[in-house]
């Protein structure tokens, strides 16, 4: 038998493919999310039922597994009994939640990580940009300095699973359309962190830009400074402040501020934690206008479902693991409206929200959870009162 270079390459390629296939990891998740909540003030609780399936894979492309290809797809069924029109109660969603290549390179002074594809990313505040995107990210950790560069496009995302503030895609009469293209934005971010730059404190700064690619422009830019670390063991803190600049079409650019902070205590008992939290999202105070984020995030569990704009919160939260695999948590916030009064320049207390619940890892592949949340409005804000009881379950396979 004549052995040629072509035969050798064919054998090597076949072995590489076989090794890759055998290294492939796959799995899935069946989910249940049952919410009982009112659709109007003092209304009866109605069911919003969601059931879904997630399928995922991960395939290493390096011997140590630090470089890999991963993907995840999902299909979700929702029956929302709060909607009076029975034909619009049924909603279907299909999405590609993740499809990315990750390549990691170890260096003498640190490492580099490159990601490309569809993946989740969050800004320093954890509230401005918190969603998937189709793009690339380069992260570097070098001699006590960490930085990252991120860029993404939003136009191929499913608008039924992500809401971009200010440019909501019209989903009317699309309940049974499983995939609806989102608004087109180019998003970029540059982040620099100095871990333990002084007395074990970490300082981070970040710039984020979101440029509209639609005919009607809504461009936004953000600058964030964050500081976190220990005050003394076991007390830690974190604080961040974001200046946001927004320009809608031909209107003047406006600026707003989002500042949040927390002091947390971690006693060495049953994985216990306590936190005091505060947040301010500007209304029309001084030279500020209402803060404009990018990704939709609910700040208050009321009928109004306030965004992080024109609102302030002051609260406390706690959690504990009384037994292994069982987490109990509770929290409460005093809610303030920073767009109150006839001229929307006042700050007034609008109500109280609280929540309590548990997560139970029954076995390694089965988890259960339940929680109760309620918003109790003050005076005119009572029109937004909401009670919600939620039961979740997941089975991995």
Coordinates of C-alpha atoms in Angstrom, one line a residue:
X1 CA 0.0 0.0 0.0
X2 CA 1.4 3.4 -1.0
X3 CA 1.4 5.9 1.7
X4 CA 1.1 9.5 0.5
X5 CA 1.2 12.8 2.2
X6 CA -2.5 13.2 1.3
X7 CA -3.3 9.9 3.1
X8 CA -1.5 11.1 6.2
X9 CA -3.4 14.4 6.3
X10 CA -6.6 12.5 5.8
X11 CA -5.9 10.3 8.8
X12 CA -4.8 13.2 11.0
X13 CA -8.0 15.1 10.1
X14 CA -10.2 12.1 10.8
X15 CA -8.6 11.6 14.2
X16 CA -9.0 15.3 15.1
X17 CA -12.7 15.3 14.1
X18 CA -13.3 12.1 16.1
X19 CA -11.5 13.5 19.2
X20 CA -13.6 16.7 18.9
X21 CA -16.9 14.7 18.6
X22 CA -16.1 12.5 21.6
X23 CA -15.2 15.6 23.7
X24 CA -18.6 17.2 22.9
X25 CA -20.7 17.9 25.9
X26 CA -24.5 18.3 25.5
X27 CA -27.4 18.8 27.8
X28 CA -30.7 20.5 28.4
X29 CA -33.1 22.1 30.9
X30 CA -36.9 21.9 31.3
X31 CA -38.2 24.9 33.0
X32 CA -41.5 26.0 34.7
X33 CA -42.4 29.5 35.7
X34 CA -45.9 30.0 37.2
X35 CA -46.7 33.6 38.3
X36 CA -50.0 34.5 40.0
X37 CA -50.4 38.3 39.9
X38 CA -53.0 41.0 39.5
X39 CA -53.4 42.9 36.2
X40 CA -55.2 45.9 37.9
X41 CA -55.4 47.5 41.3
X42 CA -57.1 45.2 43.8
X43 CA -57.8 42.8 41.0
X44 CA -57.8 39.0 41.5
X45 CA -54.6 37.1 40.9
X46 CA -54.4 35.6 37.4
X47 CA -51.9 33.1 36.1
X48 CA -49.0 33.9 33.8
X49 CA -47.7 30.4 32.9
X50 CA -44.4 29.8 31.1
X51 CA -42.8 26.5 30.2
X52 CA -39.6 26.1 28.2
X53 CA -36.8 23.8 27.0
X54 CA -33.2 24.8 26.7
X55 CA -30.6 22.7 24.8
X56 CA -26.9 23.4 25.0
X57 CA -23.6 22.1 23.9
X58 CA -19.9 22.8 24.7
X59 CA -17.0 21.5 22.7
X60 CA -13.4 22.1 23.8
X61 CA -10.9 23.2 21.1
X62 CA -7.8 23.1 23.3
X63 CA -6.4 20.3 25.4
X64 CA -7.1 22.0 28.7
X65 CA -10.6 23.0 27.7
X66 CA -10.0 26.7 28.3
X67 CA -10.7 27.4 24.6
X68 CA -14.1 26.1 23.4
X69 CA -17.2 26.6 21.3
X70 CA -20.5 26.8 23.1
X71 CA -24.1 27.2 22.1
X72 CA -27.6 27.3 23.7
X73 CA -31.1 27.4 22.1
X74 CA -34.5 27.7 23.7
X75 CA -38.2 27.5 23.0
X76 CA -40.7 29.0 25.4
X77 CA -44.5 28.7 25.6
X78 CA -46.5 31.3 27.6
X79 CA -50.1 31.5 28.5
X80 CA -50.9 34.9 30.0
X81 CA -54.4 35.0 31.6
X82 CA -54.1 38.7 32.4
X83 CA -54.8 39.5 28.8
X84 CA -58.6 39.6 28.2
X85 CA -58.4 38.8 24.4
X86 CA -58.1 34.9 24.5
X87 CA -56.5 34.8 21.1
X88 CA -53.6 36.9 22.3
X89 CA -53.0 35.0 25.6
X90 CA -50.8 32.4 23.9
X91 CA -47.2 33.5 23.2
X92 CA -44.4 31.5 21.6
X93 CA -40.7 32.3 21.7
X94 CA -37.7 30.7 20.1
X95 CA -34.2 32.0 20.5
X96 CA -30.5 31.3 20.1
X97 CA -29.4 32.4 23.5
X98 CA -25.7 31.6 23.0
X99 CA -23.3 30.7 20.2
X100 CA -19.7 31.8 20.8
X101 CA -16.1 30.8 20.4
X102 CA -13.8 31.5 23.3
X103 CA -10.1 31.4 22.9
X104 CA -7.8 31.8 25.9
X105 CA -4.0 32.5 25.9
X106 CA -1.9 32.2 29.0
X107 CA 0.9 34.8 29.3
X108 CA 3.8 35.1 31.8
X109 CA 2.2 38.2 33.3
X110 CA -1.5 37.2 32.9
X111 CA -3.9 36.0 30.2
X112 CA -5.9 37.0 27.2
X113 CA -9.5 35.8 26.5
X114 CA -11.2 36.4 23.1
X115 CA -14.9 35.8 22.6
X116 CA -16.8 36.0 19.3
X117 CA -20.4 35.2 18.4
X118 CA -23.6 35.7 20.4
X119 CA -23.2 36.1 24.2
X120 CA -24.3 38.0 27.2
X121 CA -22.5 41.1 28.4
X122 CA -23.2 43.6 31.3
X123 CA -21.8 47.0 32.0
X124 CA -20.2 48.0 35.4
X125 CA -23.5 49.2 36.9
X126 CA -25.3 45.9 36.0
X127 CA -28.3 48.0 34.9
X128 CA -27.6 50.0 31.8
X129 CA -26.6 47.4 29.2
X130 CA -27.5 43.8 30.4
X131 CA -28.3 41.6 27.4
X132 CA -27.1 39.4 24.6
X133 CA -25.4 40.8 21.5
X134 CA -23.7 39.5 18.4
X135 CA -20.1 40.7 18.5
X136 CA -16.7 40.3 19.9
X137 CA -14.9 40.9 23.3
X138 CA -11.3 40.9 24.2
X139 CA -10.4 40.7 27.9
X140 CA -6.9 41.0 29.3
X141 CA -5.5 40.5 32.8
X142 CA -1.9 41.8 32.9
X143 CA 0.2 42.5 36.0
X144 CA -2.5 43.8 38.2
X145 CA -4.4 45.6 35.4
X146 CA -7.5 44.3 33.8
X147 CA -9.2 45.7 30.7
X148 CA -11.7 44.7 28.1
X149 CA -13.0 45.9 24.7
X150 CA -16.5 44.9 23.6
X151 CA -18.5 45.5 20.5
X152 CA -21.9 44.1 19.4
X153 CA -24.8 44.5 17.0
X154 CA -28.4 44.1 18.2
X155 CA -30.4 43.9 15.0
X156 CA -30.4 40.1 14.8
X157 CA -31.7 39.5 18.4
X158 CA -35.2 38.4 19.2
X159 CA -37.2 41.4 20.3
X160 CA -39.6 39.2 22.2
X161 CA -36.9 38.3 24.6
X162 CA -35.1 41.6 24.9
X163 CA -36.4 45.2 25.1
X164 CA -34.3 48.1 24.1
X165 CA -35.5 51.2 25.8
X166 CA -36.8 54.0 23.5
X167 CA -36.9 52.0 20.4
X168 CA -39.4 49.2 21.2
X169 CA -40.2 46.9 18.3
X170 CA -43.9 46.7 17.6
X171 CA -45.0 43.2 18.8
X172 CA -48.7 43.8 18.3
X173 CA -50.4 40.8 16.7
X174 CA -47.1 38.9 16.8
X175 CA -47.9 36.7 19.8
X176 CA -47.5 33.5 17.7
X177 CA -44.5 34.7 15.7
X178 CA -41.6 33.0 17.5
X179 CA -38.9 35.4 16.3
X180 CA -39.1 39.1 15.7
X181 CA -36.0 41.1 14.8
X182 CA -34.9 43.7 17.4
X183 CA -34.0 47.4 16.7
X184 CA -30.6 47.9 15.1
X185 CA -27.9 49.4 17.4
X186 CA -24.1 49.3 17.4
X187 CA -22.9 49.0 21.0
X188 CA -19.3 49.4 22.2
X189 CA -17.6 49.4 25.6
X190 CA -14.2 49.9 27.0
X191 CA -13.5 48.9 30.6
X192 CA -10.4 49.3 32.8
X193 CA -10.0 47.9 36.3
X194 CA -7.2 48.2 38.9
X195 CA -7.7 45.3 41.4
X196 CA -6.4 46.1 44.8
X197 CA -5.0 49.4 43.7
X198 CA -5.0 50.7 47.3
X199 CA -5.7 48.8 50.5
X200 CA -7.4 45.9 48.7
X201 CA -9.8 48.3 46.9
X202 CA -10.7 47.8 43.3
X203 CA -11.2 50.9 41.0
X204 CA -13.0 50.5 37.7
X205 CA -13.9 52.9 34.9
X206 CA -15.9 52.3 31.8
X207 CA -17.3 54.0 28.7
X208 CA -20.3 52.6 26.8
X209 CA -21.8 53.9 23.6
X210 CA -25.0 52.8 21.8
X211 CA -25.4 54.2 18.3
X212 CA -28.8 53.8 16.5
X213 CA -28.7 52.4 13.0
X214 CA -32.4 53.2 12.4
X215 CA -33.8 56.1 10.5
X216 CA -34.9 57.7 13.7
X217 CA -31.9 58.1 15.9
X218 CA -31.7 57.5 19.7
X219 CA -28.0 57.5 20.6
X220 CA -26.7 57.1 24.2
X221 CA -23.4 57.3 25.9
X222 CA -22.4 56.3 29.4
X223 CA -19.4 56.9 31.7
X224 CA -19.1 54.9 34.9
X225 CA -16.8 54.9 37.9
X226 CA -17.0 52.0 40.4
X227 CA -15.2 51.2 43.6
X228 CA -15.5 48.1 45.7
X229 CA -13.7 46.2 48.4
X230 CA -13.6 45.3 52.1
X231 CA -14.1 47.9 54.8
X232 CA -13.0 45.3 57.3
X233 CA -13.7 41.6 57.6
X234 CA -16.5 40.6 57.1
X235 CA -17.9 43.9 55.9
X236 CA -17.7 44.8 52.2
X237 CA -19.0 47.6 50.0
X238 CA -19.5 48.6 46.4
X239 CA -20.5 51.8 44.8
X240 CA -20.9 53.0 41.2
X241 CA -22.0 56.2 39.5
X242 CA -23.0 56.5 35.9
X243 CA -23.4 59.6 33.9
X244 CA -25.7 59.1 30.9
X245 CA -26.0 61.3 27.8
X246 CA -29.0 60.7 25.5
X247 CA -29.9 62.3 22.2
X248 CA -33.2 61.6 20.5
X249 CA -33.2 62.4 16.7
X250 CA -32.8 66.2 16.3
X251 CA -33.5 67.1 20.0
X252 CA -30.8 68.4 22.3
X253 CA -28.7 66.0 24.2
X254 CA -29.7 65.5 27.8
X255 CA -27.8 64.1 30.7
X256 CA -28.8 62.0 33.7
X257 CA -27.2 60.1 36.6
X258 CA -27.5 56.6 38.0
X259 CA -25.8 56.0 41.3
X260 CA -26.0 52.9 43.4
X261 CA -24.3 51.4 46.4
X262 CA -24.4 48.7 49.0
X263 CA -22.8 47.7 52.2
X264 CA -22.8 43.9 52.8
X265 CA -22.0 41.8 55.8
X266 CA -21.1 38.1 55.5
X267 CA -21.0 36.4 59.0
X268 CA -19.4 33.0 59.2
X269 CA -22.7 31.3 59.9
X270 CA -24.9 29.2 57.5
X271 CA -23.6 31.3 54.4
X272 CA -25.6 34.2 55.8
X273 CA -25.5 37.7 54.3
X274 CA -27.0 41.1 55.0
X275 CA -27.0 44.1 52.7
X276 CA -28.0 47.8 52.9
X277 CA -28.7 49.1 49.4
X278 CA -29.4 52.5 47.9
X279 CA -30.1 53.7 44.4
X280 CA -30.8 57.0 42.7
X281 CA -31.8 57.3 39.1
X282 CA -32.2 61.0 38.3
X283 CA -35.4 62.8 37.5
X284 CA -35.3 66.5 36.7
X285 CA -33.0 67.6 39.6
X286 CA -30.7 70.5 38.8
X287 CA -29.2 70.1 35.4
X288 CA -30.2 66.5 35.2
X289 CA -33.1 65.0 33.2
X290 CA -34.6 61.5 33.7
X291 CA -31.8 58.9 33.4
X292 CA -32.1 56.9 30.1
X293 CA -30.8 53.3 30.2
X294 CA -30.4 51.0 27.2
X295 CA -31.8 47.6 28.3
X296 CA -35.2 47.3 29.9
X297 CA -34.9 46.4 33.6
X298 CA -37.7 46.5 36.1
X299 CA -36.9 48.5 39.2
X300 CA -40.2 48.2 41.1
X301 CA -42.6 45.2 41.0
X302 CA -45.7 47.4 40.7
X303 CA -48.3 47.5 37.9
X304 CA -46.3 50.4 36.4
X305 CA -43.1 48.3 36.3
X306 CA -40.9 51.3 36.6
X307 CA -37.5 51.3 34.8
X308 CA -34.4 52.7 36.4
X309 CA -35.3 56.2 35.5
X310 CA -36.9 58.9 37.7
X311 CA -36.7 56.6 40.8
X312 CA -34.8 56.1 44.1
X313 CA -34.7 53.1 46.3
X314 CA -33.4 52.5 49.9
X315 CA -33.6 49.0 51.2
X316 CA -32.3 46.0 53.0
X317 CA -31.9 42.3 52.0
X318 CA -30.7 39.1 53.6
X319 CA -30.2 35.5 52.8
X320 CA -29.3 32.3 54.7
X321 CA -28.8 28.6 54.1
X322 CA -30.4 26.9 57.1
X323 CA -29.6 23.5 55.6
X324 CA -27.4 22.5 52.6
X325 CA -28.9 23.2 49.2
X326 CA -31.7 25.4 50.6
X327 CA -31.4 29.2 50.3
X328 CA -33.9 31.5 52.0
X329 CA -33.9 35.2 51.0
X330 CA -35.9 38.3 51.9
X331 CA -35.7 42.0 51.2
X332 CA -37.6 45.3 51.2
X333 CA -37.3 48.7 49.6
X334 CA -38.7 52.2 50.3
X335 CA -39.5 53.6 46.8
X336 CA -39.3 57.3 45.9
X337 CA -40.5 59.0 42.7
X338 CA -37.9 61.5 41.5
X339 CA -40.2 62.9 38.9
X340 CA -43.0 64.0 41.2
X341 CA -45.0 67.2 41.3
X342 CA -46.6 69.3 38.6
X343 CA -43.2 70.1 37.1
X344 CA -41.8 66.6 37.8
X345 CA -38.9 68.1 39.7
X346 CA -39.8 66.9 43.2
X347 CA -38.8 63.8 45.1
X348 CA -41.5 62.0 47.1
X349 CA -42.1 58.7 48.7
X350 CA -44.3 56.5 46.5
X351 CA -44.5 53.3 48.4
X352 CA -42.9 50.1 49.8
X353 CA -42.0 46.8 48.1
X354 CA -40.9 43.6 49.7
X355 CA -40.1 40.1 48.7
X356 CA -39.4 36.7 50.3
X357 CA -38.8 33.3 49.0
X358 CA -36.5 30.2 48.8
X359 CA -34.5 28.2 46.3
X360 CA -34.1 24.5 46.9
X361 CA -31.6 22.3 45.0
X362 CA -33.6 19.0 45.6
X363 CA -31.0 16.9 43.8
X364 CA -28.2 17.7 41.5
X365 CA -30.5 17.9 38.4
X366 CA -33.7 19.2 40.0
X367 CA -34.4 22.6 41.6
X368 CA -37.5 24.3 43.0
X369 CA -38.2 27.9 44.0
X370 CA -41.0 30.1 45.3
X371 CA -41.3 33.8 46.2
X372 CA -43.8 36.4 47.2
X373 CA -43.5 40.0 46.1
X374 CA -45.7 43.0 46.8
X375 CA -45.8 46.7 46.1
X376 CA -47.9 48.8 48.4
X377 CA -48.3 52.3 47.0
X378 CA -48.8 55.5 49.0
X379 CA -51.8 57.8 48.2
X380 CA -52.1 58.2 44.4
X381 CA -49.4 55.5 43.8
X382 CA -51.9 52.9 45.3
X383 CA -53.2 52.6 41.7
X384 CA -50.1 50.6 41.0
X385 CA -50.4 48.1 43.8
X386 CA -49.4 44.6 42.8
X387 CA -49.1 41.2 44.5
X388 CA -47.2 38.4 42.9
X389 CA -46.7 34.8 43.9
X390 CA -44.2 32.8 41.8
X391 CA -43.3 29.1 41.6
X392 CA -40.3 28.0 39.5
X393 CA -38.9 24.5 38.8
X394 CA -36.1 23.2 36.6
X395 CA -35.0 19.7 35.6
X396 CA -31.6 19.3 33.9
X397 CA -30.8 16.4 31.6

